[in-house]
């Protein structure tokens, strides 16, 4: 079977090899010389995790992938050749792959028939990738509680990602997504070779994030005290991300989606508690005022507290900028207008202030495409624009010369297609909430659709370098920690495969590789949904037409 994401080069034989339970990690001198103690500690933790997944709680016996009563395992009583040590060596930069510039995540695996295993790495992140691939090459044996084997020897893998930014955008504000939920998600992300976790950390519904210099934000803005993310919670999530090769960065959406601030600072927010269908896209209404002298110092205090902590784990900070309601500014006593010609310079001034603070902390701002297309906001050239409205938005962004992220709602919104969260108003006979009660962007995006998404289809060749990657999105209107895993997996695995490979081919090989990944995730405690029914896995070519 094939690891997931599918490596760019995977050549193998069909001979059995066994993995010694006391297998050793051996570093070459060049690795010892190049990496500091902290990096080597990360490598050691990754190797211990590799052994734990195979020999402790997660032993995977692939019954489901073979016909009934098939004898698919090597005999235990025959002579065995063991891999007793895995040697890691540093790659030669002059020999890095020419296909892409992302050589820092590249790795190579060479395993001989005699059990010699050599892994060539470019960086600590590529060690994590290599070990996650190695994990998927070995299986538990039904006749032994300790023996692990592969049937692929000899093995040659040459691998690296097609996109540098391979992420998940996770909303932790609309419903409770606890730090343990996110820790579990990070481990699954790392195993799928995703490397960016974008936490949408606040919204109009709640403010769950503790800000020590502004403790009232979470004290008043969170649904309840038990749902507040403490400073220590965020640090733990950031550290976990580092250990699994996942860069964790935050989004504080503004000036829209900020009604939760009004619970503690009503003087900063306009249209709070007003009729949401007129003043917002979903309840509750409320946006930061655009011309109040009190808003800039509040923003500065907030970001000067948060950004130094965020910068320890990421170079990115997402400033939001989507779905601004113009009608709300008629109620803003500092503006009193919904005229875009009035609002645009005020919004430009607001964004300039936020971007300047972000850059002063050595960080790169990310903003939603709305700022560019709906408001004609000028950004510094290094700003990353995140697209979502449509597949065509990507081409418009690169035409303006900005780096960009893909993730069109019609392709990669995991929360849509489940139906609306709205009920019909009994006093309104013309309520738009009607049977069959769809949400705004049906249908449900199944894993095959997600895998086959081609964001570069309309991007000119000379502009594709500006598309640095993408994110699959899970907004939280109908998701909490209980159904989180099933909402994410296996669909996030499909997105990971597409971003690693550069394209996603829907075929039986992909189905079987995804299904095996799903089985391994379940053994890691992730309640992932189904990829394929067992009959289709046990009987090759039985589910094609």
mmCIF file with all atom_site columns, C-alpha atoms in Angstrom, residues 273-455:
data_model
loop_
_atom_site.group_PDB
_atom_site.id
_atom_site.type_symbol
_atom_site.label_atom_id
_atom_site.label_alt_id
_atom_site.label_comp_id
_atom_site.label_asym_id
_atom_site.label_entity_id
_atom_site.label_seq_id
_atom_site.pdbx_PDB_ins_code
_atom_site.Cartn_x
_atom_site.Cartn_y
_atom_site.Cartn_z
_atom_site.occupancy
_atom_site.B_iso_or_equiv
_atom_site.pdbx_formal_charge
_atom_site.auth_seq_id
_atom_site.auth_comp_id
_atom_site.auth_asym_id
_atom_site.auth_atom_id
_atom_site.pdbx_PDB_model_num
ATOM 1   C CA . UNK A 1 273 ? -27.577 44.427 19.514  1.00 0.00 ? 273 UNK A CA 1
ATOM 2   C CA . UNK A 1 274 ? -29.203 45.929 16.436  1.00 0.00 ? 274 UNK A CA 1
ATOM 3   C CA . UNK A 1 275 ? -31.198 43.836 13.963  1.00 0.00 ? 275 UNK A CA 1
ATOM 4   C CA . UNK A 1 276 ? -28.619 41.493 12.541  1.00 0.00 ? 276 UNK A CA 1
ATOM 5   C CA . UNK A 1 277 ? -30.190 40.824 9.118   1.00 0.00 ? 277 UNK A CA 1
ATOM 6   C CA . UNK A 1 278 ? -29.706 44.542 8.372   1.00 0.00 ? 278 UNK A CA 1
ATOM 7   C CA . UNK A 1 279 ? -26.383 45.122 10.099  1.00 0.00 ? 279 UNK A CA 1
ATOM 8   C CA . UNK A 1 280 ? -24.528 41.790 9.792   1.00 0.00 ? 280 UNK A CA 1
ATOM 9   C CA . UNK A 1 281 ? -24.424 38.565 7.796   1.00 0.00 ? 281 UNK A CA 1
ATOM 10  C CA . UNK A 1 282 ? -25.179 36.495 10.906  1.00 0.00 ? 282 UNK A CA 1
ATOM 11  C CA . UNK A 1 283 ? -25.991 37.271 14.525  1.00 0.00 ? 283 UNK A CA 1
ATOM 12  C CA . UNK A 1 284 ? -25.001 39.271 16.449  1.00 0.00 ? 284 UNK A CA 1
ATOM 13  C CA . UNK A 1 285 ? -24.364 42.598 14.713  1.00 0.00 ? 285 UNK A CA 1
ATOM 14  C CA . UNK A 1 286 ? -21.469 44.813 15.776  1.00 0.00 ? 286 UNK A CA 1
ATOM 15  C CA . UNK A 1 287 ? -18.309 46.259 14.197  1.00 0.00 ? 287 UNK A CA 1
ATOM 16  C CA . UNK A 1 288 ? -15.437 48.367 15.458  1.00 0.00 ? 288 UNK A CA 1
ATOM 17  C CA . UNK A 1 289 ? -16.016 52.070 14.889  1.00 0.00 ? 289 UNK A CA 1
ATOM 18  C CA . UNK A 1 290 ? -13.923 53.480 12.073  1.00 0.00 ? 290 UNK A CA 1
ATOM 19  C CA . UNK A 1 291 ? -13.263 57.043 13.235  1.00 0.00 ? 291 UNK A CA 1
ATOM 20  C CA . UNK A 1 292 ? -13.341 56.839 17.011  1.00 0.00 ? 292 UNK A CA 1
ATOM 21  C CA . UNK A 1 293 ? -10.219 58.144 18.797  1.00 0.00 ? 293 UNK A CA 1
ATOM 22  C CA . UNK A 1 294 ? -10.631 55.297 21.307  1.00 0.00 ? 294 UNK A CA 1
ATOM 23  C CA . UNK A 1 295 ? -10.246 52.435 18.806  1.00 0.00 ? 295 UNK A CA 1
ATOM 24  C CA . UNK A 1 296 ? -6.560  52.866 17.750  1.00 0.00 ? 296 UNK A CA 1
ATOM 25  C CA . UNK A 1 297 ? -5.162  52.774 21.312  1.00 0.00 ? 297 UNK A CA 1
ATOM 26  C CA . UNK A 1 298 ? -7.328  49.739 22.054  1.00 0.00 ? 298 UNK A CA 1
ATOM 27  C CA . UNK A 1 299 ? -6.002  47.944 18.955  1.00 0.00 ? 299 UNK A CA 1
ATOM 28  C CA . UNK A 1 300 ? -2.459  48.885 19.888  1.00 0.00 ? 300 UNK A CA 1
ATOM 29  C CA . UNK A 1 301 ? -2.818  47.586 23.446  1.00 0.00 ? 301 UNK A CA 1
ATOM 30  C CA . UNK A 1 302 ? -4.403  44.362 22.201  1.00 0.00 ? 302 UNK A CA 1
ATOM 31  C CA . UNK A 1 303 ? -1.773  43.623 19.577  1.00 0.00 ? 303 UNK A CA 1
ATOM 32  C CA . UNK A 1 304 ? 1.208   44.638 21.702  1.00 0.00 ? 304 UNK A CA 1
ATOM 33  C CA . UNK A 1 305 ? 0.062   42.050 24.216  1.00 0.00 ? 305 UNK A CA 1
ATOM 34  C CA . UNK A 1 306 ? -0.721  39.304 21.701  1.00 0.00 ? 306 UNK A CA 1
ATOM 35  C CA . UNK A 1 307 ? 1.881   39.668 18.939  1.00 0.00 ? 307 UNK A CA 1
ATOM 36  C CA . UNK A 1 308 ? 5.050   39.083 21.017  1.00 0.00 ? 308 UNK A CA 1
ATOM 37  C CA . UNK A 1 309 ? 3.555   35.753 22.092  1.00 0.00 ? 309 UNK A CA 1
ATOM 38  C CA . UNK A 1 310 ? 2.379   34.876 18.593  1.00 0.00 ? 310 UNK A CA 1
ATOM 39  C CA . UNK A 1 311 ? 5.763   35.698 17.059  1.00 0.00 ? 311 UNK A CA 1
ATOM 40  C CA . UNK A 1 312 ? 7.434   32.955 19.092  1.00 0.00 ? 312 UNK A CA 1
ATOM 41  C CA . UNK A 1 313 ? 5.744   30.294 16.963  1.00 0.00 ? 313 UNK A CA 1
ATOM 42  C CA . UNK A 1 314 ? 4.938   32.009 13.660  1.00 0.00 ? 314 UNK A CA 1
ATOM 43  C CA . UNK A 1 315 ? 5.940   34.793 11.336  1.00 0.00 ? 315 UNK A CA 1
ATOM 44  C CA . UNK A 1 316 ? 2.287   35.329 10.340  1.00 0.00 ? 316 UNK A CA 1
ATOM 45  C CA . UNK A 1 317 ? -0.625  37.214 11.841  1.00 0.00 ? 317 UNK A CA 1
ATOM 46  C CA . UNK A 1 318 ? -4.057  37.339 10.197  1.00 0.00 ? 318 UNK A CA 1
ATOM 47  C CA . UNK A 1 319 ? -5.826  40.695 10.471  1.00 0.00 ? 319 UNK A CA 1
ATOM 48  C CA . UNK A 1 320 ? -9.142  39.535 8.977   1.00 0.00 ? 320 UNK A CA 1
ATOM 49  C CA . UNK A 1 321 ? -10.992 42.201 7.009   1.00 0.00 ? 321 UNK A CA 1
ATOM 50  C CA . UNK A 1 322 ? -13.947 40.301 5.560   1.00 0.00 ? 322 UNK A CA 1
ATOM 51  C CA . UNK A 1 323 ? -17.685 40.915 5.395   1.00 0.00 ? 323 UNK A CA 1
ATOM 52  C CA . UNK A 1 324 ? -17.872 44.545 6.509   1.00 0.00 ? 324 UNK A CA 1
ATOM 53  C CA . UNK A 1 325 ? -21.437 45.800 6.734   1.00 0.00 ? 325 UNK A CA 1
ATOM 54  C CA . UNK A 1 326 ? -21.725 49.370 5.462   1.00 0.00 ? 326 UNK A CA 1
ATOM 55  C CA . UNK A 1 327 ? -25.148 50.010 7.051   1.00 0.00 ? 327 UNK A CA 1
ATOM 56  C CA . UNK A 1 328 ? -23.617 49.630 10.508  1.00 0.00 ? 328 UNK A CA 1
ATOM 57  C CA . UNK A 1 329 ? -21.606 52.802 9.990   1.00 0.00 ? 329 UNK A CA 1
ATOM 58  C CA . UNK A 1 330 ? -24.744 54.897 9.665   1.00 0.00 ? 330 UNK A CA 1
ATOM 59  C CA . UNK A 1 331 ? -25.100 54.192 13.387  1.00 0.00 ? 331 UNK A CA 1
ATOM 60  C CA . UNK A 1 332 ? -21.452 55.017 14.112  1.00 0.00 ? 332 UNK A CA 1
ATOM 61  C CA . UNK A 1 333 ? -21.547 58.541 15.518  1.00 0.00 ? 333 UNK A CA 1
ATOM 62  C CA . UNK A 1 334 ? -17.974 59.047 14.323  1.00 0.00 ? 334 UNK A CA 1
ATOM 63  C CA . UNK A 1 335 ? -18.951 58.296 10.710  1.00 0.00 ? 335 UNK A CA 1
ATOM 64  C CA . UNK A 1 336 ? -22.756 58.535 10.191  1.00 0.00 ? 336 UNK A CA 1
ATOM 65  C CA . UNK A 1 337 ? -22.540 57.223 6.649   1.00 0.00 ? 337 UNK A CA 1
ATOM 66  C CA . UNK A 1 338 ? -22.719 54.038 4.602   1.00 0.00 ? 338 UNK A CA 1
ATOM 67  C CA . UNK A 1 339 ? -21.177 55.724 1.553   1.00 0.00 ? 339 UNK A CA 1
ATOM 68  C CA . UNK A 1 340 ? -18.177 53.718 0.408   1.00 0.00 ? 340 UNK A CA 1
ATOM 69  C CA . UNK A 1 341 ? -16.435 56.890 -0.669  1.00 0.00 ? 341 UNK A CA 1
ATOM 70  C CA . UNK A 1 342 ? -16.598 58.048 2.936   1.00 0.00 ? 342 UNK A CA 1
ATOM 71  C CA . UNK A 1 343 ? -15.733 54.683 4.454   1.00 0.00 ? 343 UNK A CA 1
ATOM 72  C CA . UNK A 1 344 ? -12.820 53.682 2.200   1.00 0.00 ? 344 UNK A CA 1
ATOM 73  C CA . UNK A 1 345 ? -10.256 56.253 3.450   1.00 0.00 ? 345 UNK A CA 1
ATOM 74  C CA . UNK A 1 346 ? -11.243 55.555 7.038   1.00 0.00 ? 346 UNK A CA 1
ATOM 75  C CA . UNK A 1 347 ? -10.830 51.831 6.468   1.00 0.00 ? 347 UNK A CA 1
ATOM 76  C CA . UNK A 1 348 ? -7.477  52.396 4.747   1.00 0.00 ? 348 UNK A CA 1
ATOM 77  C CA . UNK A 1 349 ? -6.296  54.370 7.784   1.00 0.00 ? 349 UNK A CA 1
ATOM 78  C CA . UNK A 1 350 ? -7.524  51.599 10.116  1.00 0.00 ? 350 UNK A CA 1
ATOM 79  C CA . UNK A 1 351 ? -5.743  48.885 8.131   1.00 0.00 ? 351 UNK A CA 1
ATOM 80  C CA . UNK A 1 352 ? -2.534  50.932 7.857   1.00 0.00 ? 352 UNK A CA 1
ATOM 81  C CA . UNK A 1 353 ? -2.436  51.221 11.639  1.00 0.00 ? 353 UNK A CA 1
ATOM 82  C CA . UNK A 1 354 ? -2.980  47.492 12.182  1.00 0.00 ? 354 UNK A CA 1
ATOM 83  C CA . UNK A 1 355 ? -0.450  46.465 9.512   1.00 0.00 ? 355 UNK A CA 1
ATOM 84  C CA . UNK A 1 356 ? 2.189   48.816 10.926  1.00 0.00 ? 356 UNK A CA 1
ATOM 85  C CA . UNK A 1 357 ? 1.872   47.224 14.375  1.00 0.00 ? 357 UNK A CA 1
ATOM 86  C CA . UNK A 1 358 ? 2.081   43.719 12.904  1.00 0.00 ? 358 UNK A CA 1
ATOM 87  C CA . UNK A 1 359 ? 5.194   44.605 10.905  1.00 0.00 ? 359 UNK A CA 1
ATOM 88  C CA . UNK A 1 360 ? 6.812   46.289 13.914  1.00 0.00 ? 360 UNK A CA 1
ATOM 89  C CA . UNK A 1 361 ? 6.887   42.842 15.522  1.00 0.00 ? 361 UNK A CA 1
ATOM 90  C CA . UNK A 1 362 ? 8.657   41.348 12.512  1.00 0.00 ? 362 UNK A CA 1
ATOM 91  C CA . UNK A 1 363 ? 5.535   39.546 11.329  1.00 0.00 ? 363 UNK A CA 1
ATOM 92  C CA . UNK A 1 364 ? 3.845   39.223 7.937   1.00 0.00 ? 364 UNK A CA 1
ATOM 93  C CA . UNK A 1 365 ? 0.184   40.284 7.740   1.00 0.00 ? 365 UNK A CA 1
ATOM 94  C CA . UNK A 1 366 ? -2.441  38.107 6.070   1.00 0.00 ? 366 UNK A CA 1
ATOM 95  C CA . UNK A 1 367 ? -5.793  39.609 5.061   1.00 0.00 ? 367 UNK A CA 1
ATOM 96  C CA . UNK A 1 368 ? -8.984  38.349 3.456   1.00 0.00 ? 368 UNK A CA 1
ATOM 97  C CA . UNK A 1 369 ? -9.533  39.189 -0.214  1.00 0.00 ? 369 UNK A CA 1
ATOM 98  C CA . UNK A 1 370 ? -12.482 41.500 0.629   1.00 0.00 ? 370 UNK A CA 1
ATOM 99  C CA . UNK A 1 371 ? -10.048 44.270 1.556   1.00 0.00 ? 371 UNK A CA 1
ATOM 100 C CA . UNK A 1 372 ? -8.491  44.161 -1.883  1.00 0.00 ? 372 UNK A CA 1
ATOM 101 C CA . UNK A 1 373 ? -11.504 43.705 -4.130  1.00 0.00 ? 373 UNK A CA 1
ATOM 102 C CA . UNK A 1 374 ? -14.386 45.339 -2.271  1.00 0.00 ? 374 UNK A CA 1
ATOM 103 C CA . UNK A 1 375 ? -12.483 48.165 -0.619  1.00 0.00 ? 375 UNK A CA 1
ATOM 104 C CA . UNK A 1 376 ? -9.458  48.786 -2.827  1.00 0.00 ? 376 UNK A CA 1
ATOM 105 C CA . UNK A 1 377 ? -7.121  48.769 0.184   1.00 0.00 ? 377 UNK A CA 1
ATOM 106 C CA . UNK A 1 378 ? -3.416  49.258 -0.505  1.00 0.00 ? 378 UNK A CA 1
ATOM 107 C CA . UNK A 1 379 ? -1.192  46.792 1.341   1.00 0.00 ? 379 UNK A CA 1
ATOM 108 C CA . UNK A 1 380 ? 2.583   46.529 1.678   1.00 0.00 ? 380 UNK A CA 1
ATOM 109 C CA . UNK A 1 381 ? 3.889   44.221 -1.068  1.00 0.00 ? 381 UNK A CA 1
ATOM 110 C CA . UNK A 1 382 ? 4.801   41.405 1.334   1.00 0.00 ? 382 UNK A CA 1
ATOM 111 C CA . UNK A 1 383 ? 1.192   41.076 2.561   1.00 0.00 ? 383 UNK A CA 1
ATOM 112 C CA . UNK A 1 384 ? -0.466  37.729 1.847   1.00 0.00 ? 384 UNK A CA 1
ATOM 113 C CA . UNK A 1 385 ? -4.022  37.857 0.525   1.00 0.00 ? 385 UNK A CA 1
ATOM 114 C CA . UNK A 1 386 ? -6.247  34.916 1.432   1.00 0.00 ? 386 UNK A CA 1
ATOM 115 C CA . UNK A 1 387 ? -8.964  34.146 -1.110  1.00 0.00 ? 387 UNK A CA 1
ATOM 116 C CA . UNK A 1 388 ? -12.302 32.520 -0.376  1.00 0.00 ? 388 UNK A CA 1
ATOM 117 C CA . UNK A 1 389 ? -15.183 34.056 -2.350  1.00 0.00 ? 389 UNK A CA 1
ATOM 118 C CA . UNK A 1 390 ? -14.632 32.227 -5.619  1.00 0.00 ? 390 UNK A CA 1
ATOM 119 C CA . UNK A 1 391 ? -12.137 30.210 -7.609  1.00 0.00 ? 391 UNK A CA 1
ATOM 120 C CA . UNK A 1 392 ? -11.560 33.223 -9.865  1.00 0.00 ? 392 UNK A CA 1
ATOM 121 C CA . UNK A 1 393 ? -10.324 35.407 -6.996  1.00 0.00 ? 393 UNK A CA 1
ATOM 122 C CA . UNK A 1 394 ? -6.907  33.772 -7.027  1.00 0.00 ? 394 UNK A CA 1
ATOM 123 C CA . UNK A 1 395 ? -6.117  35.005 -10.537 1.00 0.00 ? 395 UNK A CA 1
ATOM 124 C CA . UNK A 1 396 ? -7.172  38.541 -9.604  1.00 0.00 ? 396 UNK A CA 1
ATOM 125 C CA . UNK A 1 397 ? -4.842  38.605 -6.601  1.00 0.00 ? 397 UNK A CA 1
ATOM 126 C CA . UNK A 1 398 ? -1.746  37.405 -8.457  1.00 0.00 ? 398 UNK A CA 1
ATOM 127 C CA . UNK A 1 399 ? -2.511  39.878 -11.226 1.00 0.00 ? 399 UNK A CA 1
ATOM 128 C CA . UNK A 1 400 ? -1.945  42.604 -8.644  1.00 0.00 ? 400 UNK A CA 1
ATOM 129 C CA . UNK A 1 401 ? 1.343   41.020 -7.613  1.00 0.00 ? 401 UNK A CA 1
ATOM 130 C CA . UNK A 1 402 ? 0.485   39.815 -4.101  1.00 0.00 ? 402 UNK A CA 1
ATOM 131 C CA . UNK A 1 403 ? 1.296   36.408 -2.681  1.00 0.00 ? 403 UNK A CA 1
ATOM 132 C CA . UNK A 1 404 ? -1.889  34.500 -2.078  1.00 0.00 ? 404 UNK A CA 1
ATOM 133 C CA . UNK A 1 405 ? -3.571  31.476 -0.507  1.00 0.00 ? 405 UNK A CA 1
ATOM 134 C CA . UNK A 1 406 ? -6.297  29.397 -2.152  1.00 0.00 ? 406 UNK A CA 1
ATOM 135 C CA . UNK A 1 407 ? -9.318  27.760 -0.543  1.00 0.00 ? 407 UNK A CA 1
ATOM 136 C CA . UNK A 1 408 ? -12.457 28.702 -2.465  1.00 0.00 ? 408 UNK A CA 1
ATOM 137 C CA . UNK A 1 409 ? -15.697 28.290 -0.540  1.00 0.00 ? 409 UNK A CA 1
ATOM 138 C CA . UNK A 1 410 ? -17.246 26.227 -3.342  1.00 0.00 ? 410 UNK A CA 1
ATOM 139 C CA . UNK A 1 411 ? -14.399 23.719 -3.047  1.00 0.00 ? 411 UNK A CA 1
ATOM 140 C CA . UNK A 1 412 ? -12.854 23.769 0.435   1.00 0.00 ? 412 UNK A CA 1
ATOM 141 C CA . UNK A 1 413 ? -15.418 24.982 2.984   1.00 0.00 ? 413 UNK A CA 1
ATOM 142 C CA . UNK A 1 414 ? -15.943 21.972 5.235   1.00 0.00 ? 414 UNK A CA 1
ATOM 143 C CA . UNK A 1 415 ? -18.848 23.497 7.162   1.00 0.00 ? 415 UNK A CA 1
ATOM 144 C CA . UNK A 1 416 ? -21.150 24.037 4.184   1.00 0.00 ? 416 UNK A CA 1
ATOM 145 C CA . UNK A 1 417 ? -23.703 21.628 2.763   1.00 0.00 ? 417 UNK A CA 1
ATOM 146 C CA . UNK A 1 418 ? -24.987 20.643 6.218   1.00 0.00 ? 418 UNK A CA 1
ATOM 147 C CA . UNK A 1 419 ? -28.005 22.938 6.192   1.00 0.00 ? 419 UNK A CA 1
ATOM 148 C CA . UNK A 1 420 ? -28.668 26.298 7.807   1.00 0.00 ? 420 UNK A CA 1
ATOM 149 C CA . UNK A 1 421 ? -28.349 27.192 11.481  1.00 0.00 ? 421 UNK A CA 1
ATOM 150 C CA . UNK A 1 422 ? -31.324 29.575 11.105  1.00 0.00 ? 422 UNK A CA 1
ATOM 151 C CA . UNK A 1 423 ? -34.960 28.972 12.023  1.00 0.00 ? 423 UNK A CA 1
ATOM 152 C CA . UNK A 1 424 ? -37.881 30.645 10.226  1.00 0.00 ? 424 UNK A CA 1
ATOM 153 C CA . UNK A 1 425 ? -39.380 33.692 11.927  1.00 0.00 ? 425 UNK A CA 1
ATOM 154 C CA . UNK A 1 426 ? -43.010 32.733 12.723  1.00 0.00 ? 426 UNK A CA 1
ATOM 155 C CA . UNK A 1 427 ? -44.046 36.382 12.363  1.00 0.00 ? 427 UNK A CA 1
ATOM 156 C CA . UNK A 1 428 ? -42.583 36.601 8.862   1.00 0.00 ? 428 UNK A CA 1
ATOM 157 C CA . UNK A 1 429 ? -44.620 34.707 6.236   1.00 0.00 ? 429 UNK A CA 1
ATOM 158 C CA . UNK A 1 430 ? -41.938 35.574 3.669   1.00 0.00 ? 430 UNK A CA 1
ATOM 159 C CA . UNK A 1 431 ? -39.053 34.174 5.668   1.00 0.00 ? 431 UNK A CA 1
ATOM 160 C CA . UNK A 1 432 ? -36.258 33.013 3.361   1.00 0.00 ? 432 UNK A CA 1
ATOM 161 C CA . UNK A 1 433 ? -35.630 30.078 5.697   1.00 0.00 ? 433 UNK A CA 1
ATOM 162 C CA . UNK A 1 434 ? -37.552 27.349 3.903   1.00 0.00 ? 434 UNK A CA 1
ATOM 163 C CA . UNK A 1 435 ? -37.475 23.659 3.167   1.00 0.00 ? 435 UNK A CA 1
ATOM 164 C CA . UNK A 1 436 ? -35.048 22.000 2.408   1.00 0.00 ? 436 UNK A CA 1
ATOM 165 C CA . UNK A 1 437 ? -33.257 24.547 4.672   1.00 0.00 ? 437 UNK A CA 1
ATOM 166 C CA . UNK A 1 438 ? -29.949 24.826 2.795   1.00 0.00 ? 438 UNK A CA 1
ATOM 167 C CA . UNK A 1 439 ? -27.020 26.869 4.003   1.00 0.00 ? 439 UNK A CA 1
ATOM 168 C CA . UNK A 1 440 ? -25.435 29.533 1.829   1.00 0.00 ? 440 UNK A CA 1
ATOM 169 C CA . UNK A 1 441 ? -22.970 27.318 -0.053  1.00 0.00 ? 441 UNK A CA 1
ATOM 170 C CA . UNK A 1 442 ? -24.252 23.787 -0.715  1.00 0.00 ? 442 UNK A CA 1
ATOM 171 C CA . UNK A 1 443 ? -23.551 21.015 -1.423  1.00 0.00 ? 443 UNK A CA 1
ATOM 172 C CA . UNK A 1 444 ? -21.429 19.149 1.118   1.00 0.00 ? 444 UNK A CA 1
ATOM 173 C CA . UNK A 1 445 ? -17.799 18.960 -0.024  1.00 0.00 ? 445 UNK A CA 1
ATOM 174 C CA . UNK A 1 446 ? -16.846 15.284 0.038   1.00 0.00 ? 446 UNK A CA 1
ATOM 175 C CA . UNK A 1 447 ? -13.228 14.164 0.169   1.00 0.00 ? 447 UNK A CA 1
ATOM 176 C CA . UNK A 1 448 ? -13.028 13.359 -3.544  1.00 0.00 ? 448 UNK A CA 1
ATOM 177 C CA . UNK A 1 449 ? -14.113 16.883 -4.458  1.00 0.00 ? 449 UNK A CA 1
ATOM 178 C CA . UNK A 1 450 ? -11.561 18.309 -2.041  1.00 0.00 ? 450 UNK A CA 1
ATOM 179 C CA . UNK A 1 451 ? -8.766  16.125 -3.418  1.00 0.00 ? 451 UNK A CA 1
ATOM 180 C CA . UNK A 1 452 ? -9.525  17.028 -7.034  1.00 0.00 ? 452 UNK A CA 1
ATOM 181 C CA . UNK A 1 453 ? -9.586  20.816 -6.510  1.00 0.00 ? 453 UNK A CA 1
ATOM 182 C CA . UNK A 1 454 ? -7.226  22.484 -9.017  1.00 0.00 ? 454 UNK A CA 1
ATOM 183 C CA . UNK A 1 455 ? -6.552  26.051 -7.843  1.00 0.00 ? 455 UNK A CA 1
#
